Amino acid sequence: MYSAIVFLPLIGAIVAGLFGRAIGARASEVIASTLVLVSAFLSWVAFFQVGVGGAEGRIEVLPWISSGDLATSWAFRIDTLTAVMLVVVNTISGLVHVYSIGYMHHDPHRPRFFAYLSLFTFAMLMLVTADNFLQLFFGWEGVGLMSYLLIGFWYKKPEANAAAIKAFVVNRVGDFGFALGIFAVFFVFNSIQFDTVFAAAPDQLGKTITFLNWQIDILTLICLLLFMGAMGKSAQFLLHTWLPDAMEGPTPVSALIHAATMVTAGVFMVARLSPLFELSETALWVVTLVGASTAFFAATVGLVQNDIKRVVAYSTCSQLGYMFVAIGVGAYAAGIFHLFTHAFFKALLFLGSGSVIHALHDEQDMRKMGGLYRLIPITWGVMLIGTLALTGFPLTAGYYSKDTIIEAAFAAHSGIGMYAFVLTVVAALFTSFYSWRLMFMTFHGTSRSSPDVLKGAHEAPPVMLVPLLLLALGAIGAGVLFKGLFIGDGDGAFWRTSLFTSPSNTILQDLHHVPDWVVWAPFVMMAVGFLTAALFYLLKPSIPVALARAFRPIYLFLLNKWYFDELYDALFTRPAKRLGRLLWKVGDGAIIDGLGPDGIAARVADATSRIVRLQTGYVYHYAFAMLIGVALLATYFILSGGAP
C-alpha cells in the first residue's frame, strides 16, 4: 500500500509528461488527478492504521548507496508523523489537481502542468517517508526543483522567470546550511540513518567540535545548520523573500506550495529531528526567535498588500512562524497540528482567490474589486469559512490549533517564550485585520471593477467548486475532530515515538493550565481586528487613505516589505554584478584577452603570417635565399678578419 501511495503520483507524472502529446490534455489531467486521488484515499487508510491503530514500521524498497562507511537503503519510515503528512500532502494535492482541471482549461500546456504537479507531489512524498538524511535531502531538493518549474511555468513572462530564479537561489542559501548539517551528522555519528543517529545523540551532550576556528557544541551546530535549510524552505525571516514572488505561478501552484508541500517541509523536518533538537536548548531558542519574528513581520506586511494572492502568501509566511514557535518551545505536536489544519484553510483561501481571479478575467488587485458576493456567492461563502478559520473564530480549525500555540508559548515560562507569546498575539490581531480587509475589499462595499469585467463575471465551474467545498469542510471540522488525537490531554500517546520529548518537557500538559486571560487573548485580538477592518473598509473607507497619507513613511515601509528586497539588492545583488563586470571587463577582457588572444597570441600570429609568406614553394626562391645567406656569411668573415 505504501509503495502505491508514493509511486502513483510518479506514474501520473510520467504518463502526463512523456505521453501527454500522444494521449491529449484531457486524458493527461484525468489520469494524473485520478492517481493522486487514489493515493490520497490510501493515505487516509494508512492514517487510521498507523495513527489510530499503531501499525508502525519500516519498509525497505531497495538498496541505494554503498560507499566506504556510507551505506543506506531507500526505505519508507512508517509512523504517526509520516501518516499525518501523507494525508496532508495527498489530500491537498488531489484537490488541487481536480481544481486545476477547471482553472487551467484554457492553457495549451496542460500535460506539462499536470506532470509537474504530480512530480511535485512525489518529491514531497519521498521527503515525508524518508528513513535517512540522504533520502530526506533527495525529496528536499526535488520539491525545490519542481517549485522552480511550477513558479516559472508561464516562462514567457519575465516576472515568472525572475520569481522562479529567486525562489531557487534563496533556497540554495538555506540548502547550503542543510547540506553542511547532513555532512556534520555523518562526520559525528558515522551514519545517516535516523534511528542510529537518534540513539547515539545523547552521547554527544556537552561535546564540542571545531567549526570556523570556534569550539561549538556539536548538537547545537548540527541543529542550527539543519534549521538553516528549514528557514529557506519554509520562508522564515531573512530567507522569506522568495515566497511572495512565487505568486507569479498559476494559482493552483500557490495553493500546493503554500498549503501542503514545500513550505511545510521545514516544519516537518524539525519535528522529525526532534530527538536532536530536544537536546539543544540553544537551537530551540533560535527556532522560537525566528518563528515569532516571522509571524510578526509577515503579518505587518500583509496589512497593506493589494494583490489578493500576496495577502494570502504573507499569511502563509506568518502561520509558518506560528508552527516554528510551537516547535521551538517543545510543543511539537501543537506545531504539526497547526500544519494539519492550516493545510485545509490555506488551500481554501488560495483556491478561493483563484476562483475570484477566474471570475474577473485574471484581475488580482483588490482595489479593482468590491461587491462580488452577489456575483459569486459560493466563492464568497467558502472564502468566508477560510477567513474564519485563519483568524481563529471559535470552533473552526484555526481556533484549536493556532490558539494552542499561543498558549504553549506562554506556558513555556521563559524569556523567549514570552517574546513569542507577545508577538504571536499581536500577529493574531494583524491576521484578523488583513484577512477581513481582503474579504471586505473583494466581496463587499461598492464595486470598483470596470463594467466590462463585471459583465463577464461568473461563478467557477463545478470541477473547481467541489474541491473548494471539501476544503471548507476541512477548515471547519479538522480542528474539533482531530484535536483529541493530536494534542489530547498532553500525554502524546497518539504520536508514540515519532515525536520525541524529554522527560522534563511538560509543555503539552502545562498549556492546559494557563490563565484565562491568555486563553481569551487571541479571541479578543480577532474581534478587534474584525471591527477595525469593518470600520476602515465598510463604514469609513476614507480612514485608511488618511492614515496612509499621515504615516506615509510607515505605510511605504510596510508596502515595500521592510525594504528587504532593496537591502539584499544593495548588499548582494549589485556588488555581485559589479564584481562580475569587473572580472568580465578587466580580468577577462583587459588582462586575459589583452595578454592572451589579443596580446602575445595576436603578435605571434601576425609575425608567423608574415614569415609564412616567405614559403612560396619555388626552388629558385630558395636558391636565391641561400645565395643571400652565403653572401652575408662571407661578408661577416671578411669584416671580422677572415677567421671564425
XYZ file of C-alpha atoms in Angstrom:
644
model
C 0.000 0.000 0.000
C 2.761 2.455 0.894
C 4.545 1.847 -2.400
C 1.293 2.706 -4.176
C 0.874 5.866 -2.098
C 4.343 7.091 -3.041
C 4.650 5.901 -6.635
C 1.162 6.508 -8.057
C 1.828 10.266 -8.406
C 5.146 9.437 -10.096
C 3.328 7.219 -12.591
C 0.883 10.031 -13.280
C 3.766 12.438 -13.851
C 5.423 10.040 -16.300
C 2.202 9.466 -18.247
C 1.344 13.177 -18.493
C 4.922 14.295 -19.103
C 6.093 11.726 -21.636
C 2.867 10.720 -23.344
C 0.787 13.879 -22.938
C 1.007 14.867 -26.570
C 0.005 11.398 -27.691
C -2.981 10.893 -25.379
C -4.088 14.526 -25.235
C -4.543 17.102 -22.488
C -7.856 15.733 -21.192
C -6.525 12.222 -20.705
C -3.351 13.560 -19.095
C -5.175 15.622 -16.484
C -7.712 12.893 -15.729
C -5.075 10.172 -15.301
C -2.759 12.341 -13.173
C -5.622 13.550 -10.974
C -7.119 10.079 -10.539
C -3.825 8.540 -9.451
C -3.211 11.263 -6.865
C -6.773 10.881 -5.539
C -6.236 7.132 -5.174
C -3.019 7.889 -3.302
C -4.970 10.293 -1.074
C -7.577 7.638 -0.257
C -4.856 5.135 0.636
C -3.195 7.811 2.792
C -6.342 8.099 4.909
C -6.398 4.323 5.248
C -2.781 4.456 6.408
C -3.614 7.269 8.826
C -6.164 5.155 10.675
C -3.967 2.063 10.548
C -0.877 3.829 11.875
C -2.096 6.874 13.776
C -5.078 5.237 15.396
C -4.146 1.563 15.177
C -0.428 1.941 15.891
C 0.798 -0.166 12.945
C 4.219 1.499 12.721
C 7.211 0.004 10.925
C 9.842 0.300 8.239
C 9.553 -0.833 4.617
C 12.738 -1.240 2.595
C 12.278 -0.552 -1.099
C 15.768 -1.322 -2.435
C 19.474 -0.915 -1.604
C 20.552 2.543 -2.629
C 24.121 3.673 -1.905
C 27.137 1.812 -0.544
C 30.437 3.700 -0.496
C 33.007 3.149 2.239
C 31.348 3.718 5.583
C 28.262 5.178 3.901
C 25.618 2.538 3.337
C 21.951 3.360 3.001
C 18.795 1.906 1.522
C 15.726 3.505 0.055
C 13.122 2.790 2.717
C 9.815 4.135 3.998
C 9.627 5.168 7.639
C 6.058 4.418 8.693
C 4.921 6.127 11.890
C 2.283 8.598 13.023
C 4.121 11.663 11.748
C 4.520 10.060 8.324
C 0.843 9.114 8.219
C -0.240 12.661 9.076
C 1.978 14.150 6.385
C 0.779 11.616 3.794
C -2.797 12.706 4.459
C -1.928 16.394 4.229
C 0.174 16.136 1.083
C -2.031 13.805 -0.928
C -5.390 15.237 0.142
C -4.459 18.804 -0.734
C -2.593 17.743 -3.863
C -5.521 15.653 -5.074
C -7.972 18.523 -4.629
C -5.541 20.932 -6.319
C -5.256 18.517 -9.258
C -9.038 18.407 -9.680
C -9.356 22.186 -9.267
C -6.649 22.689 -11.909
C -8.730 20.832 -14.500
C -11.097 23.797 -14.497
C -8.642 26.581 -13.730
C -6.147 25.597 -16.435
C -8.660 24.514 -19.080
C -7.567 27.284 -21.440
C -3.847 26.563 -21.174
C -2.339 24.683 -24.148
C 0.370 23.103 -21.979
C -1.837 21.228 -19.512
C 0.007 17.886 -19.813
C 3.250 19.549 -18.750
C 1.474 21.335 -15.900
C -0.069 18.165 -14.512
C 3.216 16.317 -14.907
C 4.894 18.985 -12.782
C 2.121 18.875 -10.156
C 2.328 15.091 -9.825
C 6.118 15.092 -9.756
C 5.997 17.772 -7.067
C 3.709 15.509 -5.040
C 6.034 12.530 -5.492
C 9.037 14.547 -4.309
C 7.157 15.625 -1.183
C 6.117 12.037 -0.509
C 9.755 10.996 -0.799
C 10.586 13.638 1.783
C 7.963 12.710 4.374
C 8.585 8.950 4.125
C 12.378 9.313 4.396
C 14.172 6.922 6.723
C 17.544 8.653 6.482
C 19.072 12.043 5.850
C 20.044 11.324 2.245
C 16.534 10.326 1.242
C 15.248 13.382 3.082
C 17.664 15.538 1.083
C 16.578 13.871 -2.166
C 12.942 14.806 -1.577
C 14.007 18.192 -0.219
C 15.799 19.099 -3.436
C 13.059 17.510 -5.511
C 10.391 19.894 -4.226
C 12.850 22.749 -4.719
C 13.349 21.823 -8.359
C 9.653 21.345 -9.028
C 8.796 24.647 -7.355
C 11.225 26.323 -9.760
C 9.485 24.698 -12.719
C 5.974 25.452 -11.460
C 6.597 29.043 -10.424
C 8.131 29.668 -13.839
C 5.506 27.603 -15.679
C 4.494 30.612 -17.756
C 8.100 31.057 -18.802
C 7.302 33.649 -21.447
C 6.574 36.130 -18.646
C 9.803 37.768 -17.424
C 8.264 38.171 -13.957
C 7.612 34.420 -13.713
C 11.174 33.580 -14.714
C 12.591 36.089 -12.232
C 10.395 34.717 -9.425
C 11.407 31.132 -10.209
C 15.101 32.009 -10.175
C 14.689 33.969 -6.957
C 12.999 31.030 -5.229
C 15.714 28.677 -6.444
C 18.616 30.911 -5.404
C 17.250 31.850 -1.970
C 16.596 28.201 -1.220
C 20.143 27.352 -2.253
C 21.329 29.577 0.598
C 19.328 27.589 3.109
C 20.141 24.266 1.476
C 23.855 25.014 1.751
C 23.467 25.006 5.528
C 21.223 21.956 5.335
C 23.855 20.013 3.386
C 26.557 21.049 5.863
C 24.319 19.790 8.655
C 23.985 16.391 6.981
C 27.771 16.254 6.473
C 28.217 17.061 10.157
C 25.782 14.295 11.119
C 27.775 11.733 9.150
C 31.085 13.080 10.478
C 29.947 12.835 14.104
C 27.762 9.712 14.041
C 29.287 7.850 11.057
C 25.737 7.186 9.883
C 22.829 8.979 8.235
C 20.116 6.567 9.414
C 17.605 8.326 11.625
C 17.355 5.568 14.227
C 21.124 5.214 14.526
C 21.671 8.948 14.886
C 18.805 9.404 17.340
C 20.054 6.567 19.546
C 23.597 7.970 19.663
C 22.625 11.645 20.074
C 22.502 11.660 23.911
C 26.147 10.522 23.993
C 27.148 13.818 22.309
C 25.686 16.044 25.014
C 28.232 18.606 26.158
C 30.792 17.691 23.493
C 32.228 20.346 21.192
C 33.649 20.481 17.692
C 35.867 22.990 15.918
C 33.886 24.943 13.346
C 35.333 28.039 11.659
C 38.052 28.058 14.339
C 35.438 28.129 17.138
C 34.616 25.469 19.667
C 30.885 24.883 19.280
C 28.556 22.393 20.914
C 28.169 19.506 18.464
C 24.402 19.075 18.701
C 23.772 22.819 18.582
C 25.897 23.189 15.460
C 24.156 20.304 13.702
C 20.696 21.557 14.608
C 21.381 25.157 13.567
C 22.803 24.075 10.211
C 19.807 21.859 9.578
C 17.448 24.629 10.671
C 19.091 26.945 8.160
C 17.625 24.672 5.494
C 14.228 24.894 7.170
C 14.445 28.700 7.160
C 14.865 28.710 3.394
C 12.322 26.038 2.536
C 9.688 27.357 4.950
C 10.375 31.026 4.087
C 11.347 32.182 7.548
C 12.588 35.656 8.430
C 15.672 36.715 6.389
C 15.143 33.888 3.876
C 11.494 34.684 3.239
C 11.817 36.936 0.192
C 11.106 34.235 -2.407
C 7.674 33.272 -1.110
C 5.532 36.292 -2.120
C 7.084 36.359 -5.590
C 6.096 32.710 -6.025
C 2.621 34.112 -6.788
C 3.768 34.512 -10.396
C 2.954 30.848 -10.928
C -0.609 29.640 -11.618
C -2.901 29.892 -8.580
C -3.142 26.086 -8.049
C 0.649 26.099 -7.728
C 0.402 28.714 -4.995
C -2.082 26.544 -3.114
C 0.091 23.460 -3.422
C 3.343 25.179 -2.442
C 1.896 27.308 0.350
C -0.567 24.895 1.924
C 0.710 21.339 1.916
C 4.067 20.816 0.313
C 7.214 22.852 0.009
C 6.790 25.390 2.782
C 5.791 22.787 5.350
C 8.893 20.713 4.627
C 10.963 22.734 7.085
C 8.414 22.327 9.869
C 8.202 18.597 9.212
C 11.983 18.257 9.144
C 12.490 19.900 12.529
C 9.672 17.816 14.014
C 11.149 14.633 12.553
C 14.516 15.533 14.060
C 13.023 16.337 17.475
C 15.388 13.785 19.134
C 18.243 16.091 18.089
C 16.621 19.486 18.661
C 15.260 18.460 22.054
C 18.859 18.037 23.238
C 19.899 21.593 22.298
C 18.289 24.455 24.201
C 20.180 26.970 22.077
C 18.820 25.538 18.842
C 15.247 25.572 20.163
C 15.773 29.148 21.345
C 16.800 30.150 17.822
C 13.832 28.287 16.301
C 11.453 30.152 18.612
C 13.092 33.518 17.926
C 12.953 33.094 14.159
C 9.411 31.719 14.206
C 7.995 34.516 16.355
C 9.814 37.195 14.362
C 8.485 35.729 11.120
C 4.911 35.586 12.419
C 5.041 39.259 13.360
C 6.977 40.502 10.327
C 4.795 38.790 7.720
C 1.620 39.904 9.468
C 2.718 43.559 9.361
C 3.446 43.354 5.631
C 0.105 41.682 4.945
C -1.700 44.718 6.369
C -1.170 46.871 3.262
C -0.792 44.461 0.325
C -3.253 44.942 -2.522
C -2.696 41.773 -4.562
C -5.190 39.195 -3.289
C -2.722 36.321 -3.640
C 0.087 38.216 -1.925
C -2.075 38.858 1.114
C -2.674 35.123 1.445
C 1.017 34.452 0.759
C 2.188 36.657 3.623
C -0.437 34.975 5.772
C 1.242 31.654 4.974
C 4.613 33.052 5.951
C 3.158 34.259 9.258
C 1.417 30.965 10.037
C 4.620 29.044 9.394
C 6.179 31.245 12.049
C 3.481 30.053 14.471
C 4.399 26.438 13.715
C 8.068 27.064 14.450
C 7.151 28.821 17.690
C 5.350 25.675 18.815
C 8.314 23.502 17.912
C 10.768 25.929 19.497
C 9.036 25.785 22.887
C 8.892 21.987 22.686
C 5.219 21.623 21.706
C 5.986 19.581 18.585
C 2.501 18.078 18.482
C 0.911 21.547 18.502
C 3.123 22.623 15.603
C 2.160 19.616 13.476
C -1.489 20.061 14.476
C -1.406 23.601 13.090
C 0.362 22.334 9.976
C -2.501 19.857 9.537
C -5.360 22.328 9.997
C -3.581 25.145 8.161
C -3.354 22.999 5.034
C -7.142 22.976 4.672
C -7.998 26.615 5.236
C -4.934 27.996 3.471
C -5.506 25.852 0.382
C -9.125 27.006 0.553
C -8.097 30.670 0.616
C -5.667 30.282 -2.275
C -8.066 28.326 -4.452
C -10.870 30.702 -3.466
C -8.679 33.599 -4.574
C -8.152 31.710 -7.810
C -11.920 31.493 -8.244
C -12.122 35.284 -7.817
C -9.325 35.811 -10.318
C -11.008 33.373 -12.704
C -14.286 35.284 -12.421
C -12.649 38.659 -13.058
C -10.577 37.530 -16.028
C -7.198 37.383 -14.243
C -7.611 40.560 -12.182
C -5.728 40.267 -8.855
C -5.752 43.827 -7.499
C -8.284 44.126 -4.649
C -8.555 47.852 -5.319
C -10.336 46.926 -8.554
C -12.825 44.581 -6.912
C -15.680 45.065 -4.441
C -19.313 43.936 -4.228
C -18.601 40.499 -5.681
C -20.590 38.467 -3.174
C -23.710 38.882 -5.344
C -21.957 37.595 -8.472
C -20.006 34.688 -6.984
C -21.867 33.754 -3.784
C -20.410 30.247 -3.421
C -16.866 31.577 -3.680
C -17.771 34.230 -1.114
C -19.101 31.556 1.231
C -16.019 29.334 1.115
C -13.689 32.330 1.399
C -15.665 33.420 4.467
C -15.128 29.973 6.023
C -11.408 30.099 5.237
C -11.146 33.572 6.748
C -12.952 32.498 9.923
C -10.579 29.547 10.280
C -7.479 31.641 9.640
C -8.467 34.301 12.144
C -9.268 31.700 14.804
C -13.035 32.061 15.063
C -14.348 29.672 17.742
C -14.924 26.051 16.695
C -13.085 26.431 13.363
C -9.844 24.599 12.635
C -7.569 27.563 13.243
C -9.204 28.275 16.595
C -7.992 24.984 18.027
C -4.509 24.841 16.544
C -3.358 28.474 16.481
C -4.666 29.280 19.939
C -2.918 26.188 21.280
C 0.403 27.532 20.014
C -0.143 30.905 21.679
C -0.978 29.161 24.944
C 2.113 26.945 24.605
C 4.340 29.999 24.138
C 3.037 31.464 27.381
C 3.268 28.103 29.168
C 6.972 27.891 28.318
C 7.609 30.379 31.175
C 10.820 31.615 29.593
C 12.093 34.868 28.184
C 11.963 33.634 24.606
C 8.572 32.082 25.278
C 7.173 35.417 26.444
C 8.708 37.125 23.397
C 6.934 34.604 21.194
C 3.678 34.973 23.124
C 3.576 38.754 22.699
C 4.461 38.666 19.013
C 2.025 35.876 18.167
C -0.813 37.670 19.965
C -0.051 40.876 18.052
C 0.222 38.836 14.849
C -3.242 37.408 15.601
C -4.589 40.972 15.651
C -2.910 41.808 12.350
C -4.022 38.498 10.815
C -7.640 39.243 11.628
C -7.363 42.769 10.209
C -5.778 41.880 6.863
C -7.974 38.797 6.421
C -11.198 40.772 6.869
C -9.708 43.596 4.827
C -9.365 41.095 1.976
C -12.982 39.966 2.399
C -14.403 43.483 2.573
C -12.347 44.902 -0.307
C -13.101 41.900 -2.522
C -16.695 40.982 -1.806
C -18.369 43.945 -0.076
C -18.785 47.674 -0.483
C -19.059 49.456 -3.792
C -17.780 47.710 -6.885
C -14.578 49.207 -8.302
C -14.392 46.879 -11.307
C -14.942 48.074 -14.852
C -18.364 47.348 -16.408
C -16.779 45.006 -18.967
C -15.210 42.885 -16.244
C -18.393 42.764 -14.169
C -20.460 41.853 -17.211
C -18.446 38.701 -17.729
C -18.011 37.819 -14.039
C -19.248 34.312 -13.287
C -19.089 31.585 -10.689
C -16.461 28.890 -11.095
C -17.440 25.593 -12.762
C -18.293 22.557 -10.581
C -14.866 20.994 -11.097
C -13.417 23.985 -9.217
C -16.211 24.402 -6.676
C -16.233 20.811 -5.405
C -12.609 20.990 -4.127
C -13.445 24.336 -2.505
C -16.436 22.852 -0.675
C -14.421 19.861 0.536
C -11.657 22.137 1.788
C -14.284 24.248 3.528
C -15.406 21.157 5.427
C -11.807 20.592 6.490
C -11.431 24.239 7.520
C -14.442 23.831 9.792
C -14.007 20.328 11.163
C -10.296 19.478 11.114
C -9.752 21.145 14.470
C -12.635 19.773 16.509
C -12.355 16.284 15.006
C -8.619 15.799 15.457
C -7.684 17.894 18.478
C -8.187 14.931 20.791
C -5.835 12.798 18.734
C -3.127 15.360 18.036
C -2.973 17.081 21.418
C -5.482 15.459 23.768
C -4.554 15.916 27.396
C -0.859 16.159 26.607
C 0.152 12.525 27.072
C 1.431 12.285 23.473
C 0.078 8.749 23.083
C -1.072 9.421 19.512
C 2.455 10.263 18.367
C 4.160 7.330 20.132
C 7.843 7.538 19.170
C 7.510 9.725 16.057
C 7.872 12.931 18.118
C 10.431 12.925 20.916
C 10.177 14.986 24.081
C 12.497 14.800 27.042
C 11.065 13.771 30.455
C 11.383 17.364 31.632
C 9.287 18.681 28.724
C 5.749 19.045 30.051
C 4.635 21.841 27.747
C 1.605 19.958 26.371
C 0.278 19.469 29.906
C 1.172 22.990 31.031
C -0.651 24.735 28.191
C -3.939 23.408 29.538
C -3.395 25.368 32.760
C -2.600 28.877 31.528
C -4.617 31.830 32.936
C -7.993 32.598 31.401
C -6.812 35.936 30.002
C -4.204 34.067 27.934
C -6.908 31.796 26.538
C -9.111 34.789 25.665
C -6.329 36.965 24.218
C -6.437 35.516 20.648
C -10.231 35.838 20.536
C -10.068 39.467 21.640
C -7.429 40.197 19.004
C -9.561 38.501 16.385
C -12.596 40.594 17.336
C -10.623 43.865 17.412
C -9.131 43.126 14.006
C -12.560 42.375 12.549
C -14.122 45.554 13.939
C -11.209 47.697 12.788
C -11.352 46.280 9.268
C -15.122 46.801 9.151
C -14.682 50.421 10.231
C -11.913 51.066 7.714
C -13.365 49.352 4.655
C -17.135 49.330 5.163
C -18.154 52.263 7.359
C -15.384 54.843 6.814
C -13.314 53.963 3.711
C -11.606 57.350 3.943
C -9.771 56.379 7.142
C -7.130 54.056 5.595
C -6.397 56.659 2.912
C -5.923 59.361 5.540
C -3.733 57.094 7.680
C -1.576 56.170 4.689
C -1.008 59.851 3.988
C -0.417 60.820 7.614
C 2.028 57.976 8.236
C 3.429 57.675 4.734
C 6.951 56.524 5.750
C 5.490 53.670 7.811
C 2.999 52.847 5.061
C 5.753 52.695 2.434
C 7.945 50.690 4.817
C 5.251 48.015 5.094
C 4.177 48.232 1.460
C 7.781 47.627 0.394
C 8.099 44.634 2.752
C 10.508 46.318 5.151
C 12.735 47.010 2.102
C 14.334 43.576 2.343
C 14.467 43.188 -1.430
C 16.148 46.567 -1.764
C 18.516 45.751 1.100
C 19.545 42.426 -0.412
C 19.868 44.096 -3.789
C 22.286 46.636 -2.298
C 24.222 44.124 -0.175
C 24.442 41.153 -2.520
C 22.994 41.621 -5.997
C 24.663 44.887 -7.020
C 28.108 44.010 -5.583
C 27.881 40.656 -7.343
C 27.059 42.409 -10.601
C 29.898 44.884 -10.119
C 32.308 42.075 -9.348
C 31.107 40.152 -12.362
C 31.513 43.174 -14.616
C 34.993 43.804 -13.196
C 36.037 40.224 -13.847
C 34.488 40.403 -17.303
C 35.877 43.722 -18.494
C 39.199 43.887 -16.610
C 40.013 40.316 -15.671
C 38.814 38.578 -18.801
C 38.799 41.374 -21.376
C 41.813 43.529 -20.472
C 44.142 41.043 -18.753
C 43.404 37.573 -20.131
C 42.310 38.619 -23.610
C 44.761 41.545 -23.635
C 47.774 39.367 -22.858
C 46.442 36.239 -24.476
C 44.318 36.193 -27.630
C 44.572 39.934 -28.229
C 48.171 40.279 -27.000
C 51.009 37.747 -27.279
C 48.959 35.293 -29.303
C 47.940 38.035 -31.741
C 51.537 39.252 -32.153
C 52.787 35.716 -32.747
C 50.041 35.202 -35.284
C 50.985 38.457 -37.068
C 54.693 37.505 -37.156
C 54.058 33.997 -38.384
C 51.663 35.270 -41.051
C 54.482 37.443 -42.419
C 57.102 34.714 -42.153
C 54.822 32.229 -43.858
C 54.783 34.486 -46.912
C 58.435 33.546 -47.490
C 57.385 29.964 -48.120
C 56.477 30.269 -51.830
C 57.308 26.712 -52.964
C 59.562 27.851 -55.827
C 63.099 26.339 -55.935
C 64.712 29.439 -57.381
C 63.368 31.497 -54.497
C 65.014 29.141 -52.025
C 68.268 29.133 -54.110
C 68.238 32.911 -54.117
C 67.705 32.957 -50.330
C 70.603 30.534 -49.887
C 72.766 32.750 -52.066
C 71.897 35.775 -49.960
C 72.760 33.778 -46.862
C 76.136 32.694 -48.247
C 76.883 36.294 -49.237
C 76.019 37.524 -45.725
C 78.147 34.794 -44.150
C 81.134 35.645 -46.394
C 80.752 39.327 -45.592
C 80.774 38.537 -41.897
C 84.028 36.569 -42.174
C 85.704 39.268 -44.237
C 84.753 42.037 -41.853
C 85.773 40.003 -38.808
C 89.285 39.369 -40.080
C 88.734 36.234 -42.085
C 88.795 33.764 -39.200
C 85.817 32.325 -37.371
